[in-house]
Short mmCIF file of C-alpha atoms in Angstrom, two decimals:
data_model
loop_
_atom_site.label_atom_id
_atom_site.label_comp_id
_atom_site.label_asym_id
_atom_site.label_seq_id
_atom_site.Cartn_x
_atom_site.Cartn_y
_atom_site.Cartn_z
CA ALA X 297 23.34 46.46 -16.05
CA GLN X 298 25.20 43.09 -16.59
CA SER X 299 26.64 42.12 -19.48
CA VAL X 300 28.57 38.93 -20.59
CA THR X 301 30.87 38.84 -23.69
CA GLN X 302 32.31 35.60 -25.18
CA LEU X 303 35.05 36.26 -27.26
CA ASP X 304 35.08 33.43 -29.59
CA SER X 305 32.02 32.34 -31.44
CA GLN X 306 33.53 28.97 -32.37
CA VAL X 307 36.89 27.36 -31.08
CA PRO X 308 38.53 24.64 -33.27
CA VAL X 309 40.58 21.94 -31.01
CA PHE X 310 42.76 18.93 -31.70
CA GLU X 311 41.55 15.81 -29.71
CA GLU X 312 43.72 15.95 -26.54
CA ALA X 313 45.11 19.38 -26.79
CA PRO X 314 44.08 21.90 -24.21
CA VAL X 315 41.32 24.67 -24.96
CA GLU X 316 40.50 27.96 -23.01
CA LEU X 317 37.03 29.45 -23.83
CA ARG X 318 36.85 32.97 -22.91
CA CYS X 319 34.23 35.05 -20.95
CA ASN X 320 34.24 38.85 -20.08
CA TYR X 321 31.44 40.15 -17.75
CA SER X 322 30.64 43.60 -16.98
CA SER X 323 28.53 44.53 -13.80
CA SER X 324 28.84 47.25 -11.12
CA VAL X 325 27.69 44.95 -8.39
CA SER X 326 28.87 41.64 -7.23
CA VAL X 327 27.98 38.66 -9.42
CA TYR X 328 27.57 34.90 -9.53
CA LEU X 329 29.22 33.16 -12.56
CA PHE X 330 28.34 30.01 -14.56
CA TRP X 331 29.12 28.06 -17.27
CA TYR X 332 26.57 25.81 -19.25
CA VAL X 333 27.20 23.07 -21.90
CA GLN X 334 24.84 22.35 -24.55
CA TYR X 335 25.49 19.23 -26.34
CA PRO X 336 23.87 18.55 -29.60
CA ASN X 337 19.89 18.22 -29.51
CA GLN X 338 19.75 18.83 -25.71
CA GLY X 339 19.11 21.53 -23.36
CA LEU X 340 21.62 23.36 -21.15
CA GLN X 341 23.58 21.58 -18.40
CA LEU X 342 25.42 23.20 -15.86
CA LEU X 343 29.11 22.97 -15.91
CA LEU X 344 30.50 24.93 -13.04
CA LYS X 345 29.75 27.70 -11.27
CA TYR X 346 31.34 30.52 -9.07
CA LEU X 347 29.76 31.72 -5.90
CA SER X 348 32.49 33.17 -3.75
CA GLY X 349 35.77 32.09 -2.29
CA SER X 350 38.59 30.10 -4.14
CA THR X 351 38.60 31.66 -7.57
CA LEU X 352 39.17 28.51 -8.96
CA VAL X 353 36.50 26.39 -9.84
CA LYS X 354 36.08 23.03 -10.82
CA GLY X 355 33.38 21.38 -12.66
CA ILE X 356 32.25 18.34 -14.26
CA ASN X 357 33.73 16.63 -17.14
CA GLY X 358 37.41 17.76 -15.98
CA PHE X 359 36.52 21.57 -16.86
CA GLU X 360 37.62 24.24 -14.59
CA ALA X 361 37.18 28.17 -14.63
CA GLU X 362 39.23 31.01 -12.99
CA PHE X 363 37.42 34.23 -11.80
CA ASN X 364 39.56 37.12 -12.04
CA LYS X 365 38.01 40.28 -10.69
CA SER X 366 40.62 42.69 -11.86
CA GLN X 367 40.13 41.44 -15.31
CA THR X 368 36.38 40.64 -15.13
CA SER X 369 36.89 37.25 -16.45
CA PHE X 370 35.86 33.78 -15.90
CA HIS X 371 37.61 31.82 -18.91
CA LEU X 372 36.89 27.91 -19.16
CA ARG X 373 39.48 25.42 -19.56
CA LYS X 374 40.46 21.78 -20.03
CA PRO X 375 43.81 20.16 -20.14
CA SER X 376 42.97 17.62 -22.58
CA VAL X 377 39.66 17.88 -24.69
CA HIS X 378 37.94 14.67 -26.04
CA ILE X 379 35.64 14.17 -29.01
CA SER X 380 32.66 14.05 -26.77
CA ASP X 381 33.41 17.75 -25.50
CA THR X 382 31.99 18.74 -28.90
CA ALA X 383 29.44 21.22 -27.79
CA GLU X 384 28.28 24.80 -27.36
CA TYR X 385 29.33 26.61 -24.25
CA PHE X 386 27.54 29.52 -22.53
CA CYS X 387 28.70 31.91 -19.88
CA ALA X 388 26.36 33.32 -17.65
CA VAL X 389 26.10 36.06 -15.04
CA SER X 390 23.75 36.54 -12.19
CA VAL X 391 22.92 38.91 -9.62
CA ARG X 392 20.79 38.86 -6.68
CA ASP X 393 17.53 39.13 -8.45
CA ASP X 394 17.84 35.88 -9.91
CA LYS X 395 17.84 36.59 -13.74
CA ILE X 396 20.60 35.23 -15.31
CA ILE X 397 22.32 36.86 -18.65
CA PHE X 398 23.67 34.57 -21.18
CA GLY X 399 26.55 35.43 -23.67
CA LYS X 400 26.12 34.46 -27.07
CA GLY X 401 28.08 31.18 -26.81
CA THR X 402 31.18 29.44 -28.28
CA ARG X 403 31.00 26.45 -30.31
CA LEU X 404 33.68 23.85 -29.49
CA HIS X 405 34.58 21.79 -32.53
CA ILE X 406 36.95 18.70 -31.58
CA LEU X 407 39.34 17.81 -34.54
CA PRO X 408 40.51 14.39 -34.83
CA ASP N 3 12.67 10.39 -16.30
CA ALA N 4 13.37 14.08 -17.00
CA ASP N 5 12.75 16.77 -14.37
CA VAL N 6 11.56 19.39 -16.60
CA THR N 7 10.12 18.29 -19.91
CA GLN N 8 8.79 20.18 -22.76
CA THR N 9 6.03 19.33 -25.64
CA PRO N 10 6.03 19.40 -28.43
CA ARG N 11 9.61 18.83 -29.33
CA ASN N 12 9.91 19.74 -32.76
CA ARG N 13 6.53 21.81 -34.44
CA ILE N 14 6.27 23.40 -37.60
CA THR N 15 3.53 25.87 -37.88
CA LYS N 16 2.17 28.40 -40.66
CA THR N 17 2.20 32.25 -40.15
CA GLY N 18 -0.69 33.47 -38.28
CA LYS N 19 -1.22 30.17 -36.46
CA ARG N 20 -1.90 30.20 -32.73
CA ILE N 21 0.68 27.61 -31.07
CA MET N 22 1.11 26.92 -27.42
CA LEU N 23 4.41 25.14 -26.07
CA GLU N 24 4.00 23.28 -22.79
CA CYS N 25 6.41 22.98 -19.94
CA SER N 26 6.13 20.61 -16.67
CA GLN N 27 8.38 19.98 -13.73
CA THR N 28 8.63 17.72 -11.17
CA LYS N 29 11.22 19.32 -9.49
CA GLY N 30 8.81 21.29 -6.98
CA HIS N 31 10.57 24.86 -7.81
CA ASP N 32 8.27 27.69 -7.70
CA ARG N 33 10.37 29.68 -10.44
CA MET N 34 10.11 29.06 -13.98
CA TYR N 35 11.32 30.68 -17.04
CA TRP N 36 10.90 30.66 -20.84
CA TYR N 37 14.00 31.52 -23.15
CA ARG N 38 14.48 31.40 -26.75
CA GLN N 39 17.68 30.56 -28.30
CA ASP N 40 18.78 31.84 -31.65
CA PRO N 41 22.27 31.21 -33.56
CA GLY N 42 24.69 33.52 -32.50
CA LEU N 43 22.55 35.28 -29.73
CA GLY N 44 22.46 33.01 -26.86
CA LEU N 45 19.40 32.83 -24.69
CA ARG N 46 17.37 35.59 -24.20
CA LEU N 47 14.43 35.50 -21.71
CA ILE N 48 10.91 35.89 -22.63
CA TYR N 49 8.86 35.62 -19.66
CA TYR N 50 9.37 34.38 -15.95
CA SER N 51 7.17 33.43 -13.04
CA PHE N 52 8.19 32.92 -9.61
CA ASP N 53 5.03 31.48 -8.36
CA VAL N 54 1.35 30.92 -9.65
CA LYS N 55 -0.03 34.70 -9.26
CA ASP N 56 3.42 36.32 -10.37
CA ILE N 57 4.27 36.62 -14.20
CA ASN N 58 6.68 38.85 -15.48
CA LYS N 59 7.79 40.10 -18.73
CA GLY N 60 11.56 39.57 -19.93
CA GLU N 61 13.38 41.46 -22.54
CA ILE N 62 11.66 39.79 -25.57
CA SER N 63 8.02 39.48 -24.42
CA ASP N 64 6.22 40.90 -27.60
CA GLY N 65 4.67 38.69 -29.46
CA TYR N 66 4.28 36.18 -26.53
CA SER N 67 2.08 35.23 -23.95
CA VAL N 68 2.41 32.81 -20.85
CA SER N 69 -0.11 30.94 -18.40
CA ARG N 70 1.11 29.61 -15.23
CA GLN N 71 -1.72 26.76 -14.69
CA ALA N 72 -0.07 25.14 -11.62
CA GLN N 73 3.39 25.23 -9.68
CA ALA N 74 4.31 22.46 -12.15
CA LYS N 75 3.08 24.13 -15.56
CA PHE N 76 4.24 26.74 -17.41
CA SER N 77 3.05 27.39 -21.09
CA LEU N 78 4.20 29.62 -23.41
CA SER N 79 2.18 31.36 -26.57
CA LEU N 80 2.13 32.71 -29.55
CA GLU N 81 -1.14 34.28 -30.73
CA SER N 82 -0.26 34.67 -34.12
CA ALA N 83 3.07 33.28 -35.24
CA ILE N 84 5.46 34.85 -37.68
CA PRO N 85 8.68 33.61 -39.27
CA ASN N 86 11.18 35.46 -37.04
CA GLN N 87 9.57 33.56 -34.23
CA THR N 88 11.26 30.56 -35.39
CA ALA N 89 13.78 29.40 -32.77
CA LEU N 90 14.90 26.92 -30.34
CA TYR N 91 12.69 27.35 -26.71
CA PHE N 92 13.85 26.83 -23.46
CA CYS N 93 11.82 26.24 -20.52
CA ALA N 94 13.74 26.33 -16.97
CA THR N 95 13.02 26.21 -13.29
CA SER N 96 15.14 27.48 -10.63
CA ASP N 97 15.82 26.74 -7.03
CA VAL N 98 17.97 28.44 -4.38
CA VAL N 99 21.44 27.13 -3.83
CA ALA N 100 23.18 29.54 -1.35
CA GLY N 101 21.51 32.97 -0.02
CA ASP N 102 19.98 34.82 -2.67
CA LEU N 103 21.62 32.76 -5.47
CA TYR N 104 19.55 30.36 -7.73
CA GLU N 105 20.65 27.70 -10.03
CA GLN N 106 18.40 26.90 -13.24
CA TYR N 107 17.61 23.79 -14.68
CA PHE N 108 16.60 23.45 -18.22
CA GLY N 109 14.30 21.43 -20.24
CA PRO N 110 15.37 19.77 -23.57
CA GLY N 111 13.78 22.62 -25.51
CA THR N 112 11.48 22.74 -28.27
CA ARG N 113 12.30 23.25 -32.11
CA LEU N 114 9.68 25.69 -33.46
CA THR N 115 9.41 26.53 -37.45
CA VAL N 116 7.20 29.13 -38.91
CA THR N 117 6.64 28.90 -42.21
#
């Protein structure tokens, strides 16, 4: 069975500082990996996804994530955050049967 | 216009009442899902449907039922609501993006409070 662990439930970051949101997964088979963002009072929006190929994936709003198979990680990064990045971020994993397993989420707080 | 819509957006109901949450989509996708979101627990799958005649239980289906009235409509019912069903409920659709990989598209959510 697959599982996803987001190591931090909340991450406070000063505006214009870099941020990394950590995600580790567990699976005995090849997986597809996703990061979703949920802005306040909204649904989930896909930030980026890893299917195969290059391990560095670029997404919307300046975010990127790196797939590390040996460490079973898929950490999300942004070099300089903005107040508008305040949201909850979910890492997710999917295998061939289409079901997606979500992590418990990381709340990103941007400090002025 | 939103591709996946949910009604109502907010609902307060009393213990023991029957309530239905509705989801409609204009994306033309066959696959639809219902999730609930609780603080600190992420999203958990309640039911999913791969087409009108194919409905499956997710990891937390107890206390819920669903109806797939058409390709575009997928409703979630709570036959007798209880307070621990207070949560944010999301509907989603999915479509293939490559090979056997599907991408999911979420509605805006329904915030349900059971008192």
